[in-house]
mmCIF file of C-alpha atoms in Angstrom:
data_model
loop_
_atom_site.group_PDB
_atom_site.id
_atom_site.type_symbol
_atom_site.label_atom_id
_atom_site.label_comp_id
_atom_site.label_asym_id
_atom_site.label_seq_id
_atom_site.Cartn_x
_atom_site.Cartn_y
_atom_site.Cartn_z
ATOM 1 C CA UNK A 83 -3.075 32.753 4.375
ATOM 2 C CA UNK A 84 -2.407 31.491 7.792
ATOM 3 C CA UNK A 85 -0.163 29.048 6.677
ATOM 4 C CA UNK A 86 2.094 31.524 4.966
ATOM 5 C CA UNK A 87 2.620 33.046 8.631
ATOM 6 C CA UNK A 88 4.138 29.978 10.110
ATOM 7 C CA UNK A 89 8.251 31.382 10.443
ATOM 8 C CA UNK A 90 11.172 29.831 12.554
ATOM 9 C CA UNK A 91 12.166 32.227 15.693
ATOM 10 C CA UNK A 92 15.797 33.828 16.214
ATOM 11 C CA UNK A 93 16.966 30.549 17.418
ATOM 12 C CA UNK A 94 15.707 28.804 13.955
ATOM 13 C CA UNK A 95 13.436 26.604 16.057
ATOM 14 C CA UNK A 96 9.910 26.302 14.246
ATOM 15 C CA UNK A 97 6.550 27.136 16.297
ATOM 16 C CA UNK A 98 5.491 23.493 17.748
ATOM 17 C CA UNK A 99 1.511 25.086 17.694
ATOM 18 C CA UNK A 100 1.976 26.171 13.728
ATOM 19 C CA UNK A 101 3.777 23.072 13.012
ATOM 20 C CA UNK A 102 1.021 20.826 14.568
ATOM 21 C CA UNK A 103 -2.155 23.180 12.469
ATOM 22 C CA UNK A 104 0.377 22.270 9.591
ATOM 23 C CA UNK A 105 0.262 18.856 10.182
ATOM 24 C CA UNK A 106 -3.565 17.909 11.084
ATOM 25 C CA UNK A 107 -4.322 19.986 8.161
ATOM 26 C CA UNK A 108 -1.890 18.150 5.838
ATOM 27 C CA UNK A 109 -3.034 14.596 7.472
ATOM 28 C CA UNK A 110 -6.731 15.925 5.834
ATOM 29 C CA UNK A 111 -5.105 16.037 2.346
ATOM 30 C CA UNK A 112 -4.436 19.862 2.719
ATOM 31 C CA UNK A 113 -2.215 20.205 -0.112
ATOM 32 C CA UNK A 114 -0.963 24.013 0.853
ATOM 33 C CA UNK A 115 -0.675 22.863 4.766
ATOM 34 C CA UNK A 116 1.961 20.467 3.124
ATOM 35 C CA UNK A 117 3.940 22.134 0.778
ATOM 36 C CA UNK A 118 4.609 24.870 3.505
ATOM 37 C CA UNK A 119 5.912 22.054 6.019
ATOM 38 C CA UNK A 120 8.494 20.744 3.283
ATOM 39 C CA UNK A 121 9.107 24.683 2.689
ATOM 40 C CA UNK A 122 10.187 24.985 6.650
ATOM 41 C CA UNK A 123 11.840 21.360 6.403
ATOM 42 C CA UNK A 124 12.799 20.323 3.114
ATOM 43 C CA UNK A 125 16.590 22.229 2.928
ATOM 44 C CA UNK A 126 17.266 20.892 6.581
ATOM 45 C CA UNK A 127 16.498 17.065 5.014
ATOM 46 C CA UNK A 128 18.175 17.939 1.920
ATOM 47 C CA UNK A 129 21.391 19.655 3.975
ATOM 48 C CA UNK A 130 21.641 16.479 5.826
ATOM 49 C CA UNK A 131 21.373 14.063 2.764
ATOM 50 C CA UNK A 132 23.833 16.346 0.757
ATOM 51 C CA UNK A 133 26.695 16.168 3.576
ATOM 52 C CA UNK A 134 26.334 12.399 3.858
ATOM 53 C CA UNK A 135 25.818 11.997 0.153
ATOM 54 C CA UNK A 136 27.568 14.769 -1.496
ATOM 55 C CA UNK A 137 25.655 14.924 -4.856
ATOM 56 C CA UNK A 138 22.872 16.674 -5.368
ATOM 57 C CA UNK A 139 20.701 14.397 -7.345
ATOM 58 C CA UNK A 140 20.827 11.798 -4.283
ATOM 59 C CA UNK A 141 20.175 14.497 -1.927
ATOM 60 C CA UNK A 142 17.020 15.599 -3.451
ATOM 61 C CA UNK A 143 16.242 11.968 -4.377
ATOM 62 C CA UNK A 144 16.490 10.990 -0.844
ATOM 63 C CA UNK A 145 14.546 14.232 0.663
ATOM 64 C CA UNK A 146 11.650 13.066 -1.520
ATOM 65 C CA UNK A 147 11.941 9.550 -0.520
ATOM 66 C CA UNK A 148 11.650 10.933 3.031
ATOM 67 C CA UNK A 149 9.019 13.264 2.150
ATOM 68 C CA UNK A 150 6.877 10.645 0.620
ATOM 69 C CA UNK A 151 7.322 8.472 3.709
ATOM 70 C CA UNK A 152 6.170 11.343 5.858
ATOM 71 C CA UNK A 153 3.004 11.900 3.769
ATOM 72 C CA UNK A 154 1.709 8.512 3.760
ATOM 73 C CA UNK A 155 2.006 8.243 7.393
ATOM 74 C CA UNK A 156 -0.021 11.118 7.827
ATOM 75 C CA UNK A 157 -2.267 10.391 5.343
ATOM 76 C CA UNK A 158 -3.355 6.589 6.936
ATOM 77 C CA UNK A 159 -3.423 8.545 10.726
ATOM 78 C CA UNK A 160 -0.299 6.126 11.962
ATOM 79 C CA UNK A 161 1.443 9.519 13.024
ATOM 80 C CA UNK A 162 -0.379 11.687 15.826
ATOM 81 C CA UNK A 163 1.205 15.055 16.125
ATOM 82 C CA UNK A 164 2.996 15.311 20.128
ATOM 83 C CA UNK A 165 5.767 18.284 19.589
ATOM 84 C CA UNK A 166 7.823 15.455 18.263
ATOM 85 C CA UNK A 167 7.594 15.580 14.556
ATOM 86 C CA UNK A 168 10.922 17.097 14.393
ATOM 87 C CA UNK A 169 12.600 13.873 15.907
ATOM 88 C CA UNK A 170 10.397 12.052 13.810
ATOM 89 C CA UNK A 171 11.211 13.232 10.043
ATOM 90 C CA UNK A 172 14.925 13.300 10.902
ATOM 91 C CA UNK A 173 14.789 9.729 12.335
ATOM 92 C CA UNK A 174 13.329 8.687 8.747
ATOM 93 C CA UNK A 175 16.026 10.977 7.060
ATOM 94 C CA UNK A 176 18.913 9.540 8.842
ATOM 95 C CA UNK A 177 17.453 5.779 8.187
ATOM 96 C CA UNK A 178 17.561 6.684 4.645
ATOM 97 C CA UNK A 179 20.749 8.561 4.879
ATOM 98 C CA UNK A 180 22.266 5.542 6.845
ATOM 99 C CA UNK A 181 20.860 3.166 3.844
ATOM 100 C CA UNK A 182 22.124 5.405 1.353
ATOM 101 C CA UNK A 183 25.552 4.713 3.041
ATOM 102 C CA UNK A 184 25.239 1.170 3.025
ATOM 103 C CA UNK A 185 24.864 1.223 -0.540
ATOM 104 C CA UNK A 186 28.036 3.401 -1.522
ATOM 105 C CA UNK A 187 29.781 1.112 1.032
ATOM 106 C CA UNK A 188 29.362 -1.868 -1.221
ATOM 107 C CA UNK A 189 30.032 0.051 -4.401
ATOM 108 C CA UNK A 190 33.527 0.948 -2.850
ATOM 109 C CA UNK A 191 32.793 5.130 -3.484
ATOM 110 C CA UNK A 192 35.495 7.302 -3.525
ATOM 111 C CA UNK A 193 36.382 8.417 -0.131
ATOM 112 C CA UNK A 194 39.745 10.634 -0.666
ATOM 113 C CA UNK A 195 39.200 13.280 1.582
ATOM 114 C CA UNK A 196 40.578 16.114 -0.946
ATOM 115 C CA UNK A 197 38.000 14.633 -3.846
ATOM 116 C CA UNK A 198 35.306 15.360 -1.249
ATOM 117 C CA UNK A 199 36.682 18.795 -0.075
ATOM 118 C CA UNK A 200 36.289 19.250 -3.706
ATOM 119 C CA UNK A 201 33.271 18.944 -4.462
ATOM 120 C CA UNK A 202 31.020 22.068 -4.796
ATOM 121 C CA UNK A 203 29.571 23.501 -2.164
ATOM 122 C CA UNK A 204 27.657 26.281 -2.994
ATOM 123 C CA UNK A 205 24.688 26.141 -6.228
ATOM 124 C CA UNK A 206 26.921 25.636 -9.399
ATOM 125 C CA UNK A 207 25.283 28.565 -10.525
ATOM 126 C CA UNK A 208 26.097 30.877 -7.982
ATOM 127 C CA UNK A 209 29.695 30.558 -9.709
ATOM 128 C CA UNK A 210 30.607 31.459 -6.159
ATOM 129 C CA UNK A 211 33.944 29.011 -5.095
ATOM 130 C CA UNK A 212 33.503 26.841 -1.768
ATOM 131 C CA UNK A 213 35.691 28.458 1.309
ATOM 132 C CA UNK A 214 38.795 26.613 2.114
ATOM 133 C CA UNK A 215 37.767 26.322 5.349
ATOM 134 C CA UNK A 216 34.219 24.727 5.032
ATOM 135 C CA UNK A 217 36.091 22.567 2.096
ATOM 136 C CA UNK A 218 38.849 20.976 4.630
ATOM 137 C CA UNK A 219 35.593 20.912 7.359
ATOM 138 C CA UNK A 220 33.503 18.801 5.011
ATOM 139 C CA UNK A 221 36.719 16.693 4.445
ATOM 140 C CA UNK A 222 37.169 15.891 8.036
ATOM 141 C CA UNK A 223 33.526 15.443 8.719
ATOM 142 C CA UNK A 224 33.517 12.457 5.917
ATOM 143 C CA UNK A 225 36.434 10.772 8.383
ATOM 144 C CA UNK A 226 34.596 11.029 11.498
ATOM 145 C CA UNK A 227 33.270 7.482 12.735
ATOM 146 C CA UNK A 228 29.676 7.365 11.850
ATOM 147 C CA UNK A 229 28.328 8.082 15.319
ATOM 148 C CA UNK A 230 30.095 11.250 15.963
ATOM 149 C CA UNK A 231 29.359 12.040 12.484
ATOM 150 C CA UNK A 232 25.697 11.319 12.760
ATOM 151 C CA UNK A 233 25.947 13.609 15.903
ATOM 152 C CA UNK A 234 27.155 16.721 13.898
ATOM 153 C CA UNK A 235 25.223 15.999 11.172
ATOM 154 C CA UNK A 236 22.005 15.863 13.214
ATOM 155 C CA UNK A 237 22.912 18.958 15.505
ATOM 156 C CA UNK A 238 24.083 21.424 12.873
ATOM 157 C CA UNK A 239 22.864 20.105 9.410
ATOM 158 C CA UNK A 240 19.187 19.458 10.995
ATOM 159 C CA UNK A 241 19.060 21.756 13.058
ATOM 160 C CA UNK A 242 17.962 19.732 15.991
ATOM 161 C CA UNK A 243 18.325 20.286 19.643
ATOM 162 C CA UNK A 244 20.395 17.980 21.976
ATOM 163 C CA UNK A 245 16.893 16.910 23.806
ATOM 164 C CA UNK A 246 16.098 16.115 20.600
ATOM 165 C CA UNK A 247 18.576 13.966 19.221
ATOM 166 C CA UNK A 248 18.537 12.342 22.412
ATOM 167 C CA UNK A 249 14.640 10.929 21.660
ATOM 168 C CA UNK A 250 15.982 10.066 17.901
ATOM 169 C CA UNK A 251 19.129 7.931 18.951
ATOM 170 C CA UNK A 252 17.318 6.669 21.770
ATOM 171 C CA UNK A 253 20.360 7.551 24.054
ATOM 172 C CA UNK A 254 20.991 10.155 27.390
ATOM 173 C CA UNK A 255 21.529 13.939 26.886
ATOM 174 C CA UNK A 256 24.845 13.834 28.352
ATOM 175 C CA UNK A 257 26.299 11.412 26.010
ATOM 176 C CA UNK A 258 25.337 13.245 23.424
ATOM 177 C CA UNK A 259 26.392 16.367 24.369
ATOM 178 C CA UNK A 260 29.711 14.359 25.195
ATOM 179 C CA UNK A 261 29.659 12.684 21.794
ATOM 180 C CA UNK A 262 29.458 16.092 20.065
ATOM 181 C CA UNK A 263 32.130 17.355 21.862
ATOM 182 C CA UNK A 264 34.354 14.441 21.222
ATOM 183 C CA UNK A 265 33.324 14.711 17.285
ATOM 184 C CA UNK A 266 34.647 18.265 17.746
ATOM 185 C CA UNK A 267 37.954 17.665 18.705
ATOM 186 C CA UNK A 268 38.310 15.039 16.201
ATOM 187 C CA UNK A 269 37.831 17.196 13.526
ATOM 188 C CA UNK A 270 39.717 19.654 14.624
ATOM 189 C CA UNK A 271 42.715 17.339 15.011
ATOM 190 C CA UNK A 272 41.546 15.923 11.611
ATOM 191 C CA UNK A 273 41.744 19.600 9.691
ATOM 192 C CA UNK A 274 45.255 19.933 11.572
ATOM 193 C CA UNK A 275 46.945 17.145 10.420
ATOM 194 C CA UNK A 276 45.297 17.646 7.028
ATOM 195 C CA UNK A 277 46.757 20.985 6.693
ATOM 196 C CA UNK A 278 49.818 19.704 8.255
ATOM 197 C CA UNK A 279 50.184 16.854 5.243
ATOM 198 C CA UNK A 280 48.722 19.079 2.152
ATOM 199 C CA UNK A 281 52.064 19.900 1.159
ATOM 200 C CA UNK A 282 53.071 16.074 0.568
ATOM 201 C CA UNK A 283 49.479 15.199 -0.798
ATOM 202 C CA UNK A 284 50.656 17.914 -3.333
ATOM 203 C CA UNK A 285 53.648 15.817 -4.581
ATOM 204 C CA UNK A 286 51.691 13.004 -4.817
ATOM 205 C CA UNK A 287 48.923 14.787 -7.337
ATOM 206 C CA UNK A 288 45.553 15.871 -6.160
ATOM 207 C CA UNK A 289 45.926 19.270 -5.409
ATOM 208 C CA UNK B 266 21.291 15.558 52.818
ATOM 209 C CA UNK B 267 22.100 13.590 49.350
ATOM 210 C CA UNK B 268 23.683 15.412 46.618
ATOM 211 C CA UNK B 269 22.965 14.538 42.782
ATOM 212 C CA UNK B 270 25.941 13.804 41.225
ATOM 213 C CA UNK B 271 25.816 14.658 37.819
ATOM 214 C CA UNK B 272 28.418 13.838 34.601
ATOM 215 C CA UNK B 273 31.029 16.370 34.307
ATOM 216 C CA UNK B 274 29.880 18.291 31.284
ATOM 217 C CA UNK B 275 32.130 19.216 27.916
ATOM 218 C CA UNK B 276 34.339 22.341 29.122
ATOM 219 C CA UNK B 277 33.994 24.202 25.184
ATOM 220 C CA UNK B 278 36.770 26.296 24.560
ATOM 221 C CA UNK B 279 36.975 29.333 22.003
ATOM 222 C CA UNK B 280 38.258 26.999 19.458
ATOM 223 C CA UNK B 281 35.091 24.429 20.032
ATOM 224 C CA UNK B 282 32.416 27.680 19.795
ATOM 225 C CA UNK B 283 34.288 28.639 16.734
ATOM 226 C CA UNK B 284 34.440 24.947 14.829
ATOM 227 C CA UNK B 285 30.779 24.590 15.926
ATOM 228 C CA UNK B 286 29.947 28.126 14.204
ATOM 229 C CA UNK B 287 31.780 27.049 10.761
ATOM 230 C CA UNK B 288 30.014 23.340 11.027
ATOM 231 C CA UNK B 289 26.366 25.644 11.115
ATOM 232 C CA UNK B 290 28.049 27.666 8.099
ATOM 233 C CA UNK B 291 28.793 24.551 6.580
ATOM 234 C CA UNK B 292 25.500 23.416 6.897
ATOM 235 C CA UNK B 293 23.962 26.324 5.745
ATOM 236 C CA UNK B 294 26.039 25.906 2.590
ATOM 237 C CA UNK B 295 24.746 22.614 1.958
ATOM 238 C CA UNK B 296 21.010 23.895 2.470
ATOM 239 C CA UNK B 297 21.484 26.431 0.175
ATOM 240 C CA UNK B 298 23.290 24.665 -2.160
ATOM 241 C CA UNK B 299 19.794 22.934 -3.204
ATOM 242 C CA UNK B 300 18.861 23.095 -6.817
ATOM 243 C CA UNK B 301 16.062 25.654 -8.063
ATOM 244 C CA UNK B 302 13.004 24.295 -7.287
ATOM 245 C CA UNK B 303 13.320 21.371 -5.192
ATOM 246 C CA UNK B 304 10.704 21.841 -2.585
ATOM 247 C CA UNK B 305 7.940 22.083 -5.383
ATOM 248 C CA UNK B 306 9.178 19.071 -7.133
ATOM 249 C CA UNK B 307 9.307 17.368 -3.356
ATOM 250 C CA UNK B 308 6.058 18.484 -2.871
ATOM 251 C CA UNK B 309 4.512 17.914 -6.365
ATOM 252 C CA UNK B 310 6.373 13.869 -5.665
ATOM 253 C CA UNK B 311 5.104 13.270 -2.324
ATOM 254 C CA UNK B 312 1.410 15.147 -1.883
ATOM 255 C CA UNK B 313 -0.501 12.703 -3.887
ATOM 256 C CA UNK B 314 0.584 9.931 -1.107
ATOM 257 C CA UNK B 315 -1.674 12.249 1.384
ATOM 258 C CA UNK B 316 -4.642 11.364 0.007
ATOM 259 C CA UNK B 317 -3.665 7.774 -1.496
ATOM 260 C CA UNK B 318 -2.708 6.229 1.646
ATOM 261 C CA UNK B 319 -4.103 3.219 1.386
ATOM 262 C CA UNK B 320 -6.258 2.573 5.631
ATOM 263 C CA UNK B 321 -4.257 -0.006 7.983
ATOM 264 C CA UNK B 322 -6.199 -2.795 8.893
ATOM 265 C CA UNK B 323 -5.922 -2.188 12.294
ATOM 266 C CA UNK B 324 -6.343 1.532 11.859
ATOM 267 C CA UNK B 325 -9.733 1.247 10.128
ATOM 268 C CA UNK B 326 -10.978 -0.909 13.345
ATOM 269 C CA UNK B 327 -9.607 1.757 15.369
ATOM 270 C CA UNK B 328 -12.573 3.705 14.026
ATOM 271 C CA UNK B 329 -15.790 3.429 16.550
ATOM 272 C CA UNK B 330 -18.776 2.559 13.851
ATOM 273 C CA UNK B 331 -16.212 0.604 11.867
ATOM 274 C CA UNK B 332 -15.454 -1.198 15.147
ATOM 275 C CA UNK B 333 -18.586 -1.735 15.666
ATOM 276 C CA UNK B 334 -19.783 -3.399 12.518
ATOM 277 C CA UNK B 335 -16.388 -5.434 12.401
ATOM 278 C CA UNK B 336 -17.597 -6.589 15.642
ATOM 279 C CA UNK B 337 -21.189 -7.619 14.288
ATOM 280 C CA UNK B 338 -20.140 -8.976 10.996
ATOM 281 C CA UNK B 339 -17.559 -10.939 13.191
ATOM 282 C CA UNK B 340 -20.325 -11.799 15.470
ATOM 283 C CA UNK B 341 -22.859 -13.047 12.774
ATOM 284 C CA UNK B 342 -20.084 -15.036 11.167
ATOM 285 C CA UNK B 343 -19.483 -16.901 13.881
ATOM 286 C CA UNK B 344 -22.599 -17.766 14.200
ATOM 287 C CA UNK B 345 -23.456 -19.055 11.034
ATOM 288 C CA UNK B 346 -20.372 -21.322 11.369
ATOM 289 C CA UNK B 347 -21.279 -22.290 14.609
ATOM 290 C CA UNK B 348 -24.997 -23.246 13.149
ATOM 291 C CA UNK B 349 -23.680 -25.339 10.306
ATOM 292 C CA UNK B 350 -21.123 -27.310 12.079
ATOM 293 C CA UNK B 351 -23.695 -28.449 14.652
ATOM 294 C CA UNK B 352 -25.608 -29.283 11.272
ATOM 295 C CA UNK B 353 -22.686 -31.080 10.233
ATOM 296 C CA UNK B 354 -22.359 -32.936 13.793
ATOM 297 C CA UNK B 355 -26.246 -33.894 14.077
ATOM 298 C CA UNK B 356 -27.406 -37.102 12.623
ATOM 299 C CA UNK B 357 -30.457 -37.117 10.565
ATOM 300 C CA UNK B 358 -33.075 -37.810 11.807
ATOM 301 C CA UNK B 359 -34.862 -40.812 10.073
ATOM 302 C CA UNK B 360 -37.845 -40.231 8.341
ATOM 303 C CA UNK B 361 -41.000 -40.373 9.560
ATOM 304 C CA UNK B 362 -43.201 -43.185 7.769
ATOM 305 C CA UNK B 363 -46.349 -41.536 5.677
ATOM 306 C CA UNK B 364 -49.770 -42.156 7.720
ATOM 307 C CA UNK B 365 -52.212 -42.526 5.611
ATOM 308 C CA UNK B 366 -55.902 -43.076 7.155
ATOM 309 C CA UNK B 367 -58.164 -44.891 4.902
ATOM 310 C CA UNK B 368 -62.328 -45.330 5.771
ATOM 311 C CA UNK B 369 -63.387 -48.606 5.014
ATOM 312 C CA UNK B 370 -65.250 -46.953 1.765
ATOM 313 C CA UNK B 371 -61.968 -46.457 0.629
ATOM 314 C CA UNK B 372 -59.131 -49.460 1.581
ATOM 315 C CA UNK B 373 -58.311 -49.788 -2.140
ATOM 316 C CA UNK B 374 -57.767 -46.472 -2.344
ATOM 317 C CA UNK B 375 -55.349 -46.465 0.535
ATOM 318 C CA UNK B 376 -53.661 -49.318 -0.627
ATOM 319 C CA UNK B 377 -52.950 -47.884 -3.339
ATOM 320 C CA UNK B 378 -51.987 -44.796 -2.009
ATOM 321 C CA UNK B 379 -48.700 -46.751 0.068
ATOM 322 C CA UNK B 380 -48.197 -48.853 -3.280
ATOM 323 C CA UNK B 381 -47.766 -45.175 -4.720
ATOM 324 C CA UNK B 382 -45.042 -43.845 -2.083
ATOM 325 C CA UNK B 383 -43.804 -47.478 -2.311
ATOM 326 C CA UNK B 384 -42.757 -46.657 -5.000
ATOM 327 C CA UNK B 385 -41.231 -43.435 -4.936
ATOM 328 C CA UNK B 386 -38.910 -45.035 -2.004
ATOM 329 C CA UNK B 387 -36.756 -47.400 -3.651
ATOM 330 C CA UNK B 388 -36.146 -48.951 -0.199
ATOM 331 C CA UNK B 389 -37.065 -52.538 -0.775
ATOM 332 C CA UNK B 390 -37.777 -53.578 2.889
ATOM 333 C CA UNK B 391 -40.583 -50.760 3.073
ATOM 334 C CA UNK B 392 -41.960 -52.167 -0.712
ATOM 335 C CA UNK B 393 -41.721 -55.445 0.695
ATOM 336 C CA UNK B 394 -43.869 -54.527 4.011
ATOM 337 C CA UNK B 395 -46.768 -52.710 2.104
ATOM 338 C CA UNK B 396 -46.617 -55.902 -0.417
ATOM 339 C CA UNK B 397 -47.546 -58.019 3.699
ATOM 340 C CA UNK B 398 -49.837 -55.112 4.147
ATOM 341 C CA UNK B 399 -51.555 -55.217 0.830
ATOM 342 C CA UNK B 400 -52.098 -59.020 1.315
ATOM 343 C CA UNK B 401 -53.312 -58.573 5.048
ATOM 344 C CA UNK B 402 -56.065 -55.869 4.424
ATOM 345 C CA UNK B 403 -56.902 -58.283 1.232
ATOM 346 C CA UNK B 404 -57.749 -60.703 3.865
ATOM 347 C CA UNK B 405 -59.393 -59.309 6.734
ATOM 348 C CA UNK B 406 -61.814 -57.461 4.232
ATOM 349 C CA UNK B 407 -64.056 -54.318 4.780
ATOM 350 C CA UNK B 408 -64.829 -53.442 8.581
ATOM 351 C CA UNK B 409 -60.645 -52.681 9.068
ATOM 352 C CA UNK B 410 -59.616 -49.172 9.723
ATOM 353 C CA UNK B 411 -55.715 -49.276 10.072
ATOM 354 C CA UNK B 412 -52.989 -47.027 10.411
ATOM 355 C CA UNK B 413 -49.513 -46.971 9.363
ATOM 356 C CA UNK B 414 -46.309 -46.442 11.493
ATOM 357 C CA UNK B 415 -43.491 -47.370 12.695
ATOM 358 C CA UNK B 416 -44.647 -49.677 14.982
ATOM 359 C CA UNK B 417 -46.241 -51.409 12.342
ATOM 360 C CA UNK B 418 -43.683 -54.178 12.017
ATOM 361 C CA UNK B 419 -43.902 -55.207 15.501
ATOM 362 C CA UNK B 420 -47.567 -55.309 15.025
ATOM 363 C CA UNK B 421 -47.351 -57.464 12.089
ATOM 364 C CA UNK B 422 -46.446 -60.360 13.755
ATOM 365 C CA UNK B 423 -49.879 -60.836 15.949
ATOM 366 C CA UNK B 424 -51.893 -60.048 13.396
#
């Protein structure tokens, strides 16, 4: 089927051409067109959810709220497809993402940086344990100031170019590029002094 | 000759190429740490909302023929509002007095036609005219062809 042909290059990039058949044909109620866009999208929506969220139940709840979003738009016609889909779905996923946030914020969520590096990384199943290093890195990604964080999250997690962050936060190239940059040496300072103070957060209990 | 000045741009190091490769790894971690299944269940949540997206308004106008009979139907509307409030506006007009010609063969016959629509109108002034009229054709006998109108009352005083 042609849909089934419709791969990411090297570069993970998707084709823009299949992506648009993919899309008229989904807007036409093409149920096969649109389960193979949320097969090329859905773990870059559900990646970005997770690292804001960190459970997988509100992940997958909030890629299917974004999903859902996506679909009626399409359905009614409000979206026409321009090469900028891409910018599109992950401006929805970060609004829910960012209202997801809200919500913890008022519930006062845990935000000890060692309960988060703790939390699994990999599928439970796997029985495979989370690398130290990608631990402490999720740690220090949950202290980053939302922007920077929203940055990284955007630019690794989704997968999205600079250009295209740029038409999502509405803001120049060359901030962002500076922004990520900046969110770079943050962390890095952040998983420095972190491994600098494990020893005392040892005393203190959570190991 | 002008030259572009543009932003100095990040200077990455080895340590910034190799924190940006574990934040991908990282993020491939999360991707794959996805539960069995989930795109199906995504897709088995969200397709139905494909086909039951319920038009916009302003989308279904968008459409040419649906433009165009919004347009007409908006058209004809207006018109029929436009007809009844200049109904609405317009006095009516007062009604025309029955004319009744009578032959001479026949005055009692036409007198007793008006008494008739006399009445039917429960107007007294009109009863009370054909009463005058009644008594007037009484008098001036056979030979009278008359009409009624409504310039009969101005008549009635030089007859």
């Amino acid at each position: 089927m042609e849909f089934a042909s419709v791969k990411r290059s090297e570069d993970g990039q998707v084709d823009a051409n299949r992506v648009a058949t993919l899309l008229r044909a989904a807007s036409k109620g093409d149920e096969s067109a649109w389960r193979r866009v949320i097969d090329l999208y859905g773990r870059r929506v559900y990646a970005l959810a997770k690292s804001r969220c960190g459970g997988h139940e509100q992940a997958e709840e909030i890629t299917q709220s974004v999903f859902v979003t996506i679909a009626t738009k399409l359905g009614s016609g409000q979206y026409t497809e321009q090469g900028r889909f891409e910018s599109w779905l992950f401006r929805v996923a970060m609004n829910r993402v960012r209202d997801h946030a809200r919500r913890v914020k008022r519930q006062a969520a845990p935000t000890d940086p060692d309960v988060i590096a703790a939390l699994p990384l990999a599928d439970p199943r796997s029985h495979s344990s989370p690398a130290p290093d990608l631990a402490a890195l999720r740690a220090a990604l949950h202290r980053l100031g939302d922007a920077d964080r929203e940055v990284v999250e955007l630019r690794h997690h989704g997968g999205l170019s600079f250009k295209q962050i740029a038409a999502l936060l509405e803001e120049p190239v060359g901030t962002l590029l500076a922004r990520h940059h900046r969110a770079l040496r943050k962390l890095r300072e952040l998983i420095e002094s972190d491994e600098a103070g494990r020893p005392r957060l040892g005393r203190g209990g959570v190991q | 000759m002008t030259e572009t000045v543009h932003p100095p741009l990040p200077a990455w190091d080895e340590s910034d190429r190799r924190l940006a490769t574990d934040l991908d790894r990282l993020a491939h971690a999360e991707a794959s740490s996805a539960p069995a299944g989930m795109e199906s269940r995504v897709a088995d949540r969200s397709a139905p909302a494909l086909r039951e997206a319920p038009i916009p308004f302003a989308r279904v106008l968008a459409r040419s023929p649906m433009r165009i009979a919004a347009a007409a139907a908006l058209l004809a509307g207006g018109a029929i509002a436009l007809v009844w409030l200049n109904r609405q506006a317009t006095t009516p007009a007062a009604p025309e007095a029955p004319v009744i010609a009578t032959t001479d063969s026949d005055l009692d016959g036409a007198v007793a036609a008006w008494l008739t629509v006399a009445a039917l109108d429960d107007q007294d002034p009109i009863a009370a005219e054909l009463d005058l009229l009644y008594a007037e054709t009484a008098r001036l006998g056979e030979g009278f062809e008359w009409q009624t109108g409504p310039d009969l009352t101005n008549g009635r005083g030089s007859m």
